[in-house]
PDB file of C-alpha atoms in Angstrom:
ATOM      1  CA  MET A1487     -10.327   1.907  -7.738  1.00 65.00           C
ATOM      2  CA  LYS A1488     -13.342  -0.415  -7.673  1.00 80.00           C
ATOM      3  CA  ASP A1489     -15.440  -0.660  -4.541  1.00 81.00           C
ATOM      4  CA  TYR A1490     -15.009  -4.353  -4.211  1.00 83.00           C
ATOM      5  CA  MET A1491     -11.199  -3.948  -4.326  1.00 86.00           C
ATOM      6  CA  ILE A1492     -11.353  -1.417  -1.508  1.00 84.00           C
ATOM      7  CA  ALA A1493     -13.546  -3.649   0.518  1.00 87.00           C
ATOM      8  CA  ALA A1494     -11.195  -6.668  -0.138  1.00 88.00           C
ATOM      9  CA  SER A1495      -8.160  -4.622   0.872  1.00 88.00           C
ATOM     10  CA  ILE A1496      -9.846  -3.555   4.056  1.00 86.00           C
ATOM     11  CA  LEU A1497     -10.975  -7.154   4.945  1.00 90.00           C
ATOM     12  CA  LEU A1498      -7.468  -8.582   4.196  1.00 90.00           C
ATOM     13  CA  GLY A1499      -5.834  -5.886   6.311  1.00 86.00           C
ATOM     14  CA  ALA A1500      -8.263  -6.440   9.220  1.00 88.00           C
ATOM     15  CA  THR A1501      -7.796 -10.179   8.989  1.00 90.00           C
ATOM     16  CA  LEU A1502      -3.938  -9.847   9.027  1.00 89.00           C
ATOM     17  CA  LEU A1503      -4.126  -7.364  11.912  1.00 88.00           C
ATOM     18  CA  VAL A1504      -6.103 -10.016  13.955  1.00 89.00           C
ATOM     19  CA  LEU A1505      -3.955 -12.885  13.093  1.00 89.00           C
ATOM     20  CA  ILE A1506      -0.766 -11.014  13.887  1.00 90.00           C
ATOM     21  CA  SER A1507      -2.078  -9.686  17.024  1.00 91.00           C
ATOM     22  CA  ALA A1508      -3.222 -13.169  18.166  1.00 88.00           C
ATOM     23  CA  ALA A1509       0.123 -14.656  17.259  1.00 89.00           C
ATOM     24  CA  THR A1510       2.018 -11.887  19.188  1.00 90.00           C
ATOM     25  CA  GLY A1511      -0.204 -12.294  22.238  1.00 90.00           C
ATOM     26  CA  GLY A1512       0.329 -15.995  22.153  1.00 88.00           C
ATOM     27  CA  ILE A1513       4.107 -15.577  22.003  1.00 89.00           C
ATOM     28  CA  ILE A1514       3.971 -13.115  24.936  1.00 90.00           C
ATOM     29  CA  LEU A1515       1.687 -15.406  26.949  1.00 89.00           C
ATOM     30  CA  HIS A1516       3.945 -18.468  26.278  1.00 87.00           C
ATOM     31  CA  GLN A1517       7.019 -16.517  27.233  1.00 90.00           C
ATOM     32  CA  ALA A1518       5.322 -15.554  30.432  1.00 90.00           C
ATOM     33  CA  GLY A1519       4.798 -19.172  31.321  1.00 90.00           C
ATOM     34  CA  VAL A1520       1.324 -19.876  30.087  1.00 87.00           C
ATOM     35  CA  SER A1521       1.048 -23.202  28.269  1.00 84.00           C
ATOM     36  CA  LEU A1522       0.280 -23.208  24.542  1.00 78.00           C
ATOM     37  CA  ALA A1523      -2.718 -25.389  25.249  1.00 82.00           C
ATOM     38  CA  THR A1524      -4.319 -22.570  27.287  1.00 82.00           C
ATOM     39  CA  CYS A1525      -3.423 -20.062  24.518  1.00 76.00           C
ATOM     40  CA  TYR A1526      -5.130 -22.278  21.848  1.00 77.00           C
ATOM     41  CA  SER A1527      -8.169 -23.062  24.044  1.00 82.00           C
ATOM     42  CA  ASN A1528      -8.906 -19.355  24.563  1.00 81.00           C
ATOM     43  CA  PRO A1529      -7.578 -17.296  21.530  1.00 82.00           C
ATOM     44  CA  PHE A1530      -9.337 -14.219  22.686  1.00 88.00           C
ATOM     45  CA  THR A1531      -6.906 -13.882  25.726  1.00 88.00           C
ATOM     46  CA  ALA A1532      -3.968 -13.935  23.171  1.00 88.00           C
ATOM     47  CA  LEU A1533      -5.712 -11.460  20.985  1.00 89.00           C
ATOM     48  CA  ALA A1534      -6.424  -9.120  24.015  1.00 90.00           C
ATOM     49  CA  VAL A1535      -2.758  -9.172  24.926  1.00 90.00           C
ATOM     50  CA  GLY A1536      -1.374  -8.751  21.377  1.00 91.00           C
ATOM     51  CA  PHE A1537      -3.791  -6.343  19.800  1.00 91.00           C
ATOM     52  CA  PRO A1538      -2.682  -3.141  21.772  1.00 92.00           C
ATOM     53  CA  ILE A1539       0.979  -3.984  21.084  1.00 91.00           C
ATOM     54  CA  VAL A1540       0.425  -4.493  17.281  1.00 91.00           C
ATOM     55  CA  LEU A1541      -1.834  -1.448  17.037  1.00 89.00           C
ATOM     56  CA  ALA A1542       0.637   0.821  18.902  1.00 91.00           C
ATOM     57  CA  THR A1543       3.430  -0.495  16.569  1.00 89.00           C
ATOM     58  CA  CYS A1544       1.332   0.241  13.520  1.00 86.00           C
ATOM     59  CA  ALA A1545       0.548   3.691  14.803  1.00 88.00           C
ATOM     60  CA  ALA A1546       4.184   4.459  15.559  1.00 89.00           C
ATOM     61  CA  LEU A1547       5.287   3.260  12.043  1.00 85.00           C
ATOM     62  CA  THR A1548       2.565   5.464  10.515  1.00 84.00           C
ATOM     63  CA  VAL A1549       3.534   8.553  12.510  1.00 85.00           C
ATOM     64  CA  THR A1550       7.215   7.964  11.674  1.00 84.00           C
ATOM     65  CA  ALA A1551       6.458   7.644   7.915  1.00 81.00           C
ATOM     66  CA  PHE A1552       4.251  10.747   8.030  1.00 80.00           C
ATOM     67  CA  PHE A1553       6.837  13.038   9.669  1.00 77.00           C
ATOM     68  CA  SER A1554       9.722  11.600   7.646  1.00 79.00           C
ATOM     69  CA  ASN A1555       7.987  12.646   4.399  1.00 78.00           C
ATOM     70  CA  ARG A1556       9.838  15.619   2.879  1.00 78.00           C
ATOM     71  CA  HIS A1557       6.732  17.641   2.122  1.00 77.00           C
ATOM     72  CA  VAL A1558       5.435  17.262   5.628  1.00 77.00           C
ATOM     73  CA  ALA A1559       8.856  18.497   7.006  1.00 75.00           C
ATOM     74  CA  VAL A1560       8.824  21.569   4.758  1.00 79.00           C
ATOM     75  CA  PHE A1561       5.185  22.298   5.771  1.00 78.00           C
ATOM     76  CA  LEU A1562       5.995  22.029   9.504  1.00 75.00           C
ATOM     77  CA  LYS A1563       9.008  24.248   9.083  1.00 78.00           C
ATOM     78  CA  LYS A1564       6.817  26.939   7.507  1.00 80.00           C
ATOM     79  CA  ILE A1565       4.284  26.728  10.327  1.00 79.00           C
ATOM     80  CA  TYR A1566       6.954  26.976  13.011  1.00 79.00           C
ATOM     81  CA  ALA A1567       8.702  29.842  11.125  1.00 82.00           C
ATOM     82  CA  GLY A1568       5.385  31.742  10.897  1.00 80.00           C
ATOM     83  CA  ILE A1569       5.357  31.717   7.160  1.00 74.00           C
ATOM     84  CA  PRO A1570       1.751  31.691   5.779  1.00 71.00           C
ATOM     85  CA  VAL A1571       1.045  28.359   4.098  1.00 59.00           C
TER      86      VAL A1571
END
């Protein structure tokens, strides 16, 4: 893959992560009673609230996908059984 395609993918992923985090934080703050005007006037507060939640969700999905992979499951069974890998 070309270097510029990798850079574009990383930039797009980071942008989406920030936007989704800010939206999530804004929704949480609004549900907690903070007015939307306050959320829009200081988007970093919404980002600070939403980023850890979105990051933890992404990490949980990544770990779930990793351990649900059939090859990983077979590899872990061999390790636990003491079979040389």
